[in-house]
XYZ file of C-alpha atoms in Angstrom:
696
model
C 133.799 159.506 82.237
C 130.700 159.957 84.397
C 128.612 157.866 81.979
C 131.195 155.076 82.162
C 131.105 155.082 85.982
C 127.316 154.982 86.011
C 127.349 152.031 83.602
C 129.939 150.245 85.738
C 127.781 150.759 88.826
C 124.722 149.493 86.976
C 126.540 146.303 85.986
C 127.949 145.854 89.492
C 124.476 146.142 90.985
C 123.160 143.254 88.895
C 126.296 141.131 88.974
C 125.331 139.047 92.070
C 122.007 138.113 90.523
C 123.623 137.178 87.243
C 126.235 135.033 88.985
C 123.568 133.264 91.009
C 121.640 132.424 87.889
C 124.790 130.929 86.417
C 125.166 128.415 89.284
C 124.561 124.993 87.789
C 122.018 122.742 89.531
C 123.221 119.470 91.024
C 123.577 116.712 88.480
C 121.313 113.676 88.859
C 122.994 110.846 90.718
C 122.339 107.132 90.298
C 119.005 105.604 89.282
C 116.113 108.082 89.126
C 112.350 107.731 89.530
C 110.079 108.149 86.528
C 107.258 110.705 86.552
C 104.883 107.817 87.176
C 106.899 106.714 90.205
C 107.085 110.274 91.548
C 103.290 110.494 91.503
C 103.129 107.071 93.161
C 105.472 108.219 95.968
C 103.235 111.211 96.602
C 100.203 108.980 97.173
C 101.952 107.621 100.314
C 99.066 105.414 101.487
C 96.127 103.608 99.919
C 93.793 100.715 100.669
C 93.691 97.068 99.622
C 90.347 95.260 99.426
C 90.220 91.453 99.500
C 86.683 90.329 98.705
C 85.698 87.262 96.689
C 84.460 83.664 96.967
C 86.886 83.199 99.868
C 84.759 85.637 101.858
C 81.863 83.186 101.639
C 83.853 79.937 102.044
C 85.865 81.286 105.021
C 89.172 80.563 103.259
C 92.311 82.527 102.576
C 93.124 80.652 99.368
C 90.357 78.947 97.435
C 91.212 75.637 95.811
C 89.511 76.558 92.543
C 86.506 74.219 92.691
C 84.120 76.473 94.638
C 80.818 77.303 92.963
C 80.302 80.904 91.746
C 76.813 80.617 93.208
C 78.338 81.018 96.681
C 79.118 84.667 95.924
C 76.072 86.499 97.257
C 76.749 89.721 99.223
C 73.505 91.015 100.713
C 74.372 94.722 100.814
C 77.464 95.398 98.712
C 78.249 99.107 98.726
C 81.444 100.261 97.013
C 80.586 103.842 97.963
C 80.917 102.866 101.625
C 84.393 101.501 100.890
C 85.437 104.670 99.086
C 83.975 106.950 101.745
C 85.816 105.203 104.578
C 89.093 105.180 102.625
C 88.761 108.878 101.793
C 88.021 109.804 105.415
C 91.076 107.819 106.525
C 93.272 110.053 104.370
C 94.332 107.405 101.871
C 94.642 108.292 98.189
C 93.384 105.185 96.400
C 92.106 101.605 96.486
C 93.545 98.414 95.006
C 90.822 95.793 94.521
C 91.503 92.068 94.300
C 89.711 91.526 90.986
C 90.753 87.856 90.777
C 92.445 85.807 93.497
C 94.168 82.429 93.159
C 90.897 80.473 92.893
C 90.167 82.187 89.563
C 86.820 83.814 90.439
C 86.447 87.203 88.709
C 84.683 90.190 90.262
C 83.847 91.455 86.782
C 81.832 89.665 84.060
C 84.832 88.486 82.057
C 83.963 87.199 78.608
C 86.782 84.647 78.821
C 85.468 82.529 81.706
C 82.236 81.381 83.284
C 83.854 81.649 86.710
C 82.758 85.186 87.510
C 80.030 87.340 89.008
C 77.896 86.751 85.904
C 77.178 83.247 87.203
C 76.456 84.284 90.782
C 73.032 85.119 92.268
C 74.267 88.626 93.164
C 72.206 91.070 91.088
C 70.980 88.063 89.089
C 74.356 87.790 87.406
C 74.242 91.376 86.118
C 76.649 92.875 88.650
C 80.206 94.153 88.224
C 82.159 94.895 91.415
C 85.078 96.447 89.539
C 82.753 98.871 87.762
C 80.968 99.860 90.969
C 84.262 100.547 92.730
C 85.611 102.464 89.727
C 82.590 104.772 89.856
C 82.860 105.152 93.643
C 86.551 106.066 93.398
C 85.763 108.769 90.842
C 83.051 110.156 93.111
C 85.396 110.387 96.112
C 88.505 111.512 94.240
C 90.424 108.266 94.745
C 92.706 106.422 92.340
C 91.857 102.834 91.380
C 94.325 99.955 91.293
C 93.733 96.281 90.538
C 95.117 92.939 91.697
C 94.997 90.126 89.132
C 96.420 86.841 90.367
C 98.818 85.310 87.838
C 98.134 81.944 89.508
C 94.749 80.403 88.751
C 93.872 77.204 90.626
C 90.710 76.755 88.583
C 91.868 77.128 84.993
C 92.494 73.834 83.195
C 95.260 75.372 81.100
C 97.310 76.820 83.959
C 100.962 75.932 83.460
C 100.470 75.620 79.688
C 100.930 78.261 76.952
C 97.191 78.758 76.454
C 96.771 80.136 79.981
C 99.081 83.067 79.215
C 96.734 84.122 76.417
C 93.821 83.900 78.879
C 95.712 85.887 81.510
C 96.592 88.655 79.051
C 93.045 88.807 77.696
C 91.822 89.482 81.225
C 94.470 92.177 81.630
C 93.109 93.840 78.487
C 89.590 93.806 79.934
C 90.667 95.384 83.195
C 92.912 98.025 81.644
C 90.448 99.199 79.002
C 87.014 99.076 80.646
C 87.413 100.779 84.027
C 89.255 104.056 83.516
C 92.753 104.912 84.683
C 94.480 102.235 86.767
C 97.272 103.654 88.933
C 98.766 100.303 89.971
C 98.554 96.723 88.691
C 99.360 94.268 91.449
C 100.804 90.807 90.705
C 101.038 88.376 93.604
C 104.181 86.270 94.000
C 102.238 83.069 94.826
C 102.419 80.972 91.662
C 102.046 77.254 91.065
C 101.041 74.466 93.426
C 97.978 72.384 94.258
C 94.767 73.226 92.465
C 91.529 72.051 90.907
C 92.711 72.942 87.394
C 89.489 72.049 85.646
C 89.162 68.781 87.533
C 92.769 67.588 87.305
C 93.224 68.066 91.082
C 97.009 68.072 90.938
C 100.103 70.081 91.730
C 101.573 72.127 88.903
C 105.005 73.662 89.117
C 106.112 76.584 86.995
C 109.121 78.865 86.701
C 107.599 82.151 87.858
C 110.171 84.333 86.102
C 109.938 82.533 82.750
C 106.419 81.112 82.367
C 104.557 84.436 82.145
C 107.096 86.086 79.795
C 106.905 89.208 81.911
C 108.666 91.456 79.391
C 105.885 90.918 76.874
C 103.197 91.138 79.543
C 104.579 94.475 80.729
C 104.698 95.778 77.144
C 101.027 94.901 76.830
C 100.189 96.794 80.023
C 102.149 99.899 79.087
C 100.700 99.881 75.583
C 97.160 99.895 76.952
C 97.744 102.024 80.048
C 101.095 103.862 80.071
C 100.377 105.555 83.407
C 99.863 102.249 85.243
C 102.656 101.336 87.661
C 103.281 97.595 87.839
C 104.017 96.031 91.215
C 105.349 92.588 92.028
C 107.137 89.945 90.020
C 108.977 90.637 86.782
C 110.712 93.946 85.942
C 108.380 95.835 88.260
C 108.372 99.521 89.142
C 107.776 98.967 92.865
C 108.694 96.064 95.109
C 107.235 93.949 97.885
C 108.787 94.968 101.186
C 109.646 91.350 102.058
C 107.049 90.787 104.801
C 103.335 91.174 105.439
C 103.812 92.552 108.932
C 103.624 96.267 108.199
C 107.195 97.522 108.190
C 110.198 98.489 106.108
C 113.630 98.463 107.674
C 114.960 101.774 109.083
C 117.550 101.724 106.299
C 115.486 101.711 103.124
C 116.799 102.442 99.650
C 114.414 102.991 96.751
C 116.954 101.097 94.660
C 117.155 97.424 93.748
C 119.605 95.172 91.957
C 116.767 94.113 89.691
C 118.954 92.200 87.258
C 120.030 89.961 90.132
C 116.454 89.791 91.369
C 115.178 88.614 87.982
C 117.942 86.014 87.960
C 116.747 84.687 91.321
C 119.832 85.908 93.178
C 118.070 88.194 95.683
C 116.493 86.814 98.875
C 113.139 88.397 99.691
C 114.415 89.638 103.062
C 116.651 92.065 101.124
C 113.498 93.863 99.928
C 113.072 95.288 103.433
C 116.080 97.574 102.888
C 116.569 97.623 99.119
C 120.103 97.921 97.752
C 122.392 100.900 98.146
C 124.075 99.852 94.895
C 120.876 98.975 93.029
C 120.852 99.827 89.332
C 117.117 100.585 89.101
C 114.617 102.733 91.017
C 112.230 100.161 92.550
C 110.780 101.637 95.771
C 109.194 99.540 98.498
C 105.510 99.100 99.256
C 104.513 97.912 102.735
C 101.415 95.727 102.679
C 99.579 94.535 105.788
C 96.008 93.625 106.672
C 93.995 95.357 109.366
C 93.160 91.827 110.603
C 95.264 88.662 110.884
C 93.908 87.341 107.564
C 93.513 89.035 104.193
C 89.922 87.969 103.590
C 87.094 88.564 106.048
C 86.526 85.918 108.745
C 83.920 86.451 111.465
C 86.269 84.736 113.935
C 88.633 87.714 113.550
C 86.109 90.424 114.405
C 87.800 90.849 117.779
C 91.319 90.556 116.351
C 91.550 93.832 114.457
C 95.056 95.235 114.855
C 95.427 97.426 117.910
C 95.719 101.192 117.671
C 99.378 100.943 118.712
C 100.064 98.541 115.862
C 98.217 100.690 113.333
C 100.180 103.797 114.291
C 103.431 101.829 114.115
C 102.485 100.600 110.623
C 102.325 104.215 109.455
C 105.637 105.272 110.951
C 107.346 102.080 109.782
C 106.133 102.509 106.187
C 105.504 106.124 105.159
C 107.957 107.130 107.864
C 110.631 104.868 106.380
C 110.588 105.817 102.703
C 107.886 103.336 101.624
C 104.263 103.482 100.553
C 101.632 102.007 102.873
C 99.060 99.547 101.474
C 96.495 98.702 104.170
C 94.102 95.831 103.532
C 90.498 96.278 104.709
C 88.476 93.172 103.781
C 84.788 93.514 102.982
C 82.522 91.135 104.923
C 79.755 88.858 103.636
C 77.393 91.802 103.410
C 79.824 93.498 101.047
C 80.651 96.181 103.632
C 83.612 97.120 105.791
C 82.957 95.738 109.275
C 82.118 98.162 112.084
C 85.156 97.097 114.150
C 87.506 97.870 111.272
C 85.888 101.263 110.677
C 86.148 102.182 114.359
C 89.853 101.314 114.425
C 90.429 103.324 111.246
C 88.761 106.361 112.845
C 90.983 106.056 115.926
C 94.098 105.628 113.779
C 93.215 108.593 111.571
C 92.673 110.812 114.608
C 96.136 109.971 115.979
C 97.964 110.567 112.689
C 96.143 113.865 112.068
C 96.931 115.059 115.589
C 100.592 114.089 115.254
C 101.042 116.360 112.239
C 98.756 119.220 113.211
C 101.245 121.461 115.014
C 104.211 122.195 112.722
C 106.866 124.349 114.416
C 109.693 124.751 111.906
C 108.080 126.840 109.166
C 108.858 130.142 110.908
C 112.317 129.189 112.149
C 115.437 130.832 110.703
C 117.370 128.384 108.517
C 121.119 128.521 107.920
C 123.712 126.074 106.621
C 127.474 125.768 106.625
C 127.395 125.127 102.876
C 124.960 125.764 100.049
C 125.579 125.561 96.361
C 127.478 128.556 94.969
C 126.002 130.711 97.751
C 122.948 130.941 95.500
C 119.525 131.619 96.987
C 118.200 129.085 94.525
C 119.826 126.364 96.658
C 119.732 128.093 100.055
C 118.761 126.342 103.320
C 115.552 128.416 103.508
C 114.180 126.209 100.711
C 113.708 123.338 103.149
C 110.973 125.049 105.158
C 109.289 127.214 102.522
C 106.442 124.793 101.779
C 107.512 124.376 98.135
C 108.254 120.752 97.217
C 110.165 121.807 94.080
C 112.707 124.004 95.893
C 115.617 122.500 97.788
C 118.813 123.055 99.724
C 121.819 121.733 97.835
C 125.511 121.666 98.673
C 128.473 122.055 96.334
C 129.405 118.971 94.331
C 132.271 117.840 96.533
C 130.362 118.375 99.794
C 128.837 115.146 101.138
C 128.827 116.178 104.793
C 127.043 119.320 105.969
C 124.761 120.721 108.633
C 121.610 122.799 108.493
C 120.387 124.722 111.552
C 116.918 126.058 112.382
C 116.774 128.733 115.091
C 113.462 129.289 116.893
C 112.292 132.719 118.007
C 111.745 131.259 121.471
C 112.281 127.798 123.021
C 109.955 125.422 121.177
C 108.836 121.864 121.919
C 108.772 119.102 119.310
C 108.890 115.299 119.145
C 108.591 114.535 115.419
C 111.084 115.352 112.655
C 110.242 114.898 108.958
C 112.827 115.004 106.156
C 112.598 114.624 102.385
C 115.233 114.410 99.695
C 114.612 115.910 96.269
C 114.431 112.459 94.725
C 114.122 113.737 91.141
C 117.898 113.924 91.432
C 118.273 110.521 93.132
C 118.498 109.128 96.640
C 121.774 110.145 98.242
C 121.881 110.376 102.043
C 123.461 107.394 103.800
C 123.550 108.698 107.381
C 122.426 111.674 109.435
C 121.912 112.829 112.999
C 119.404 115.183 114.598
C 120.412 117.520 117.425
C 118.439 119.857 119.657
C 119.951 122.866 121.444
C 118.637 122.785 124.993
C 119.829 125.371 127.534
C 122.643 126.341 125.205
C 123.956 122.787 124.734
C 123.527 120.502 121.736
C 122.207 117.029 122.421
C 121.735 114.233 119.892
C 118.139 112.997 119.743
C 118.396 110.740 116.668
C 121.077 108.876 114.735
C 119.723 107.444 111.475
C 120.642 106.270 107.977
C 118.564 106.789 104.808
C 115.979 109.476 104.017
C 114.641 109.059 100.450
C 111.199 110.404 99.540
C 110.197 110.766 103.192
C 111.606 109.910 106.597
C 109.683 110.595 109.824
C 111.295 110.250 113.235
C 109.516 109.904 116.549
C 111.937 111.515 118.985
C 111.799 112.281 122.696
C 109.966 115.567 123.280
C 112.470 118.378 123.729
C 112.077 122.104 124.273
C 114.868 123.625 122.236
C 116.122 126.969 120.995
C 117.408 125.371 117.789
C 117.297 122.173 115.712
C 120.278 120.900 113.727
C 120.375 118.222 111.023
C 123.841 116.825 110.320
C 124.274 114.867 107.100
C 127.228 112.713 108.073
C 127.470 110.596 104.908
C 126.048 110.985 101.416
C 126.694 109.279 98.074
C 126.827 112.673 96.343
C 126.114 116.329 97.117
C 123.218 116.833 99.521
C 119.797 117.740 98.111
C 116.995 118.157 100.680
C 113.618 119.624 99.709
C 111.690 119.577 102.976
C 112.414 119.549 106.705
C 109.643 119.882 109.267
C 109.200 119.396 112.991
C 105.980 118.764 114.890
C 104.861 118.865 118.486
C 102.620 115.795 118.608
C 100.352 114.994 121.565
C 101.639 112.543 124.152
C 100.828 109.015 123.080
C 100.574 106.341 125.757
C 101.090 102.808 124.527
C 98.743 100.059 125.638
C 99.860 97.605 128.313
C 100.898 94.110 127.242
C 98.867 91.157 128.504
C 100.237 87.634 128.817
C 98.987 84.419 130.388
C 101.083 81.282 130.780
C 100.082 77.610 130.864
C 99.328 77.737 134.586
C 96.928 80.641 134.156
C 99.272 83.318 135.557
C 98.404 86.714 134.059
C 101.107 89.363 133.702
C 100.460 92.962 132.641
C 103.192 95.421 131.703
C 103.203 99.080 130.626
C 105.642 101.932 130.015
C 107.564 103.063 133.073
C 105.592 105.492 135.216
C 102.186 104.324 134.000
C 99.418 102.808 136.125
C 97.491 99.832 134.697
C 93.754 99.521 135.225
C 92.069 96.281 134.177
C 88.831 94.297 134.177
C 88.116 90.569 133.818
C 84.483 90.781 132.735
C 84.966 92.375 129.322
C 83.962 95.870 130.433
C 86.075 98.917 129.536
C 88.404 99.789 132.436
C 88.209 103.171 134.150
C 89.948 104.911 137.045
C 87.708 102.925 139.425
C 88.744 99.542 137.988
C 91.287 97.190 139.558
C 94.873 98.438 139.613
C 97.519 95.924 138.562
C 100.344 95.436 141.041
C 101.699 91.913 140.479
C 101.060 88.766 138.404
C 97.935 86.861 139.436
C 96.288 83.549 138.610
C 93.079 83.204 136.613
C 92.784 79.806 134.965
C 89.169 80.082 133.811
C 87.972 81.477 130.492
C 88.319 85.242 130.667
C 88.168 88.475 128.664
C 90.816 90.903 129.893
C 90.691 94.595 129.069
C 93.407 96.939 130.291
C 94.564 100.536 129.915
C 97.733 102.352 130.924
C 97.483 105.863 132.387
C 100.637 107.990 132.596
C 101.588 110.598 135.178
C 99.858 113.312 133.112
C 96.607 111.343 133.445
C 96.631 110.505 129.730
C 95.211 107.083 128.911
C 96.221 104.527 126.329
C 93.777 102.748 124.064
C 92.188 99.593 125.481
C 94.168 96.359 125.278
C 91.835 93.410 124.658
C 92.745 89.762 125.273
C 90.483 86.736 125.340
C 91.583 83.411 126.835
C 89.884 80.058 127.202
C 90.455 77.694 130.111
C 94.183 77.601 130.909
C 96.370 74.705 129.800
C 97.607 73.744 133.272
C 95.927 70.308 133.020
C 97.030 69.642 129.438
C 99.760 67.127 128.709
C 101.438 65.588 125.689
C 100.445 61.935 125.323
C 102.648 61.014 122.364
C 104.685 62.414 119.498
C 105.736 60.657 116.308
C 109.340 61.858 116.620
C 111.463 63.524 119.290
C 110.738 63.476 122.994
C 107.577 64.392 124.907
C 109.345 66.729 127.330
C 110.564 68.994 124.530
C 107.168 68.831 122.835
C 105.615 70.441 125.928
C 106.708 73.769 124.428
C 103.657 73.671 122.158
C 101.261 73.873 125.141
C 103.244 76.179 127.454
C 101.201 79.279 126.605
C 104.202 80.992 125.002
C 104.187 80.997 121.169
C 107.817 82.130 121.096
C 109.028 78.785 122.466
C 108.962 76.272 119.630
C 109.138 72.532 119.211
C 111.109 71.465 116.163
C 111.115 67.993 114.692
C 112.553 66.444 111.560
C 110.499 65.366 108.586
C 110.961 62.152 106.679
C 111.948 62.609 103.046
C 109.576 59.854 101.945
C 106.752 60.565 104.358
C 106.689 64.005 105.940
C 103.659 63.246 108.116
C 104.265 63.884 111.810
C 101.770 64.063 114.648
C 101.250 64.973 118.280
C 98.514 63.766 120.651
C 97.348 66.029 123.502
C 95.254 65.205 126.585
C 93.157 68.200 127.705
C 92.702 66.713 131.186
C 88.901 66.656 130.952
C 86.110 66.891 128.398
C 85.837 70.416 126.974
C 83.460 71.950 124.449
C 85.475 73.228 121.494
C 84.636 74.719 118.113
C 88.063 74.859 116.530
C 91.810 74.873 117.012
C 94.755 77.095 116.191
C 98.344 76.470 115.159
C 100.891 79.211 115.838
C 104.009 78.726 113.708
C 107.576 79.700 114.432
C 107.855 83.490 114.674
C 111.559 84.335 114.647
C 114.100 83.800 111.888
C 114.569 84.281 108.154
C 113.745 80.721 107.096
C 110.772 79.670 109.189
C 110.051 75.943 109.219
C 106.338 76.014 108.567
C 103.584 73.429 108.191
C 101.648 73.760 104.937
C 99.036 70.969 105.134
C 97.409 69.388 108.178
C 94.748 67.106 109.631
C 93.061 67.585 112.999
C 91.241 64.879 114.994
C 89.377 64.749 118.314
C 88.524 61.889 120.673
C 86.714 61.321 123.954
C 88.712 58.240 124.958
C 92.033 58.522 123.117
C 91.234 55.479 120.975
C 88.331 56.382 118.698
C 89.297 59.355 116.561
C 87.171 61.641 114.383
C 88.588 63.969 111.752
C 87.272 67.504 112.311
C 89.370 69.523 109.881
C 91.965 69.154 107.132
C 93.518 71.261 104.423
C 96.228 73.863 103.927
C 97.470 76.842 105.875
C 97.122 79.279 102.976
C 99.703 82.053 102.567
C 101.482 80.980 105.758
C 104.890 81.475 104.123
C 104.280 85.205 103.638
C 102.033 85.671 106.665
C 103.212 83.303 109.445
C 100.535 84.217 111.975
C 98.276 82.108 114.185
C 96.206 79.850 111.924
C 92.613 79.384 113.191
C 90.399 76.578 111.895
C 86.769 76.299 113.012
C 84.243 73.450 112.972
C 80.944 72.592 114.651
C 80.925 72.706 118.459
C 81.706 69.329 120.020
C 83.021 67.677 123.167
C 86.613 66.473 123.217
C 89.247 65.359 125.668
C 92.014 64.321 123.279
C 93.429 66.140 120.252
C 95.576 64.765 117.460
C 97.322 67.279 115.221
C 98.931 65.862 112.089
C 101.494 67.809 110.064
C 101.087 66.451 106.538
C 103.698 68.508 104.718
C 106.082 71.434 105.125
C 106.472 74.699 103.225
C 109.235 74.414 100.612
C 109.657 70.734 101.596
C 111.643 71.811 104.641
C 113.682 69.109 106.357
C 112.200 70.194 109.689
C 108.949 71.739 110.872
C 108.087 73.620 114.033
C 105.115 74.374 116.236
C 104.996 77.428 118.482
C 101.651 76.678 120.090
C 98.578 74.478 119.660
C 95.402 75.932 121.174
C 91.673 75.342 121.051
C 88.818 77.686 120.249
C 86.035 77.411 122.839
């Protein structure tokens, strides 16, 4: 009898462990990421490098007739690129190996339009090879961009070009080591040189390339390569080139509808909750207004505020971050870009330096089978493969973290265990302050990673409430950080009359200068709008009540437009057209195009003779279907009668990147300007102008 009791006790002692081991894990739900996609998610951010003939012709899109002899970087150093990228914390580099003009940065055996016919290294150079070796040295992954569109190739639009395109894919995927991502641009078909044809060629993007076969080729040669872009891709464009995903962002896409042309690109910003395939978003943006290097943009590098926002609106919203850093004509990253990257890196590192949740006590009102394997403590144990999971029927639950003493934080990071699918549809974040719970965030999706910038609170506890989920809750990581106070830069605006207005966050003091020097505590203090109608370089900082300063806001203006006037317009009325010279790019002038002759023009009187070296066109900024000008002509005159053409061509990539378009020419005197809109993007029935300005 005693032996039986001992045996019973022995079994009872181990029974809880045995029962816990018998608790089934959550079943996968919905579309799932592949191993390749999981590794891609974990990269989080990487660099884009646009560098080609366009760098030397000062274009965004080459026409295809530019000579390879123009490619002549004086100091190309791929190791500098890799070093800067590594120090910025990014995990890889995607190089534009061939852009739309067809020039190849490697000595392709299938074309003469490549580095082998340039003076760089006497035609013996290979940019792709040099970058591949630099990436290996610095522990970075290499990706490649190969433009499906080729404005140079005589066979583009015909079957023989597809053979050419695939032959180049074979070269890139077999000669340069592992390629983590192959990037296919969505710009396909249009005007081009095409071997001297100089014509427009239209194609069906989804059918012409036979993407299914092209993808089979890629996977056969390089099974670990993730393919981005058009076709049945494994990651998607985020729907803009402005550096953000929407706050609600599913890693899912209705790809069947997308391949049938039934999905508008704006839907990419959020993905589809009911998508049938895992196709996560990638946020791409350039550190400058353009994608290729232009000396005129040296002072237009994105501000520190914008750079930080890019990170939180991409990585912080369940997307990967692809940041373009163009190499200049030397073949180096420009000093201004490097300086901004250093500032950006310092802010991001500081934001995530002080983690406060790892030692907090975690508890939940539900966890799967009461098994430690799925307990709430798994969310702050530092192990990405462990997770908190609820019972199958539980799609609403809370998890609480109790601090040992009141603790301050202003960042909250959450991650789902996406091996089992993306599930959470809505959640809130609460902080217990002085014994009372207060809501500090009310959000939607989580996915691979969600990062919230919240008001700083000093709390005794943090609570995450999953208020809606597609299936049982599976969270692998929850962290909180006490990031340093970040003061945003003041905004600077000047209207047509030369009135300057500065604005900063409430409670901040603005210091500014008008001579281009960096403002300090002894500089002028802004109190009210003031007039300054001469050319000026404004620099301003905001300093909060803790004496913490923002980064420097930089704005450069020419002579104000107070003496400008519209002389004539080809359609509409002059009074409405005044919106294009009012100093506010958000006010737009819209006018109809003619189906037979889209050409429209406006004539502007500057009020006096002015030395100019270029002009800019700012397109419409707000709306889903922007009415954009694609081709233009620009004339100047001293008397309003004798006109001289100074510039003509296309606003390349304006559909995807509708920013201010700057065109430069030799310095000259002018009093009158004539801007001619030759054609509209997508043959729009109307076109708009936000602002016409001059470059002095």
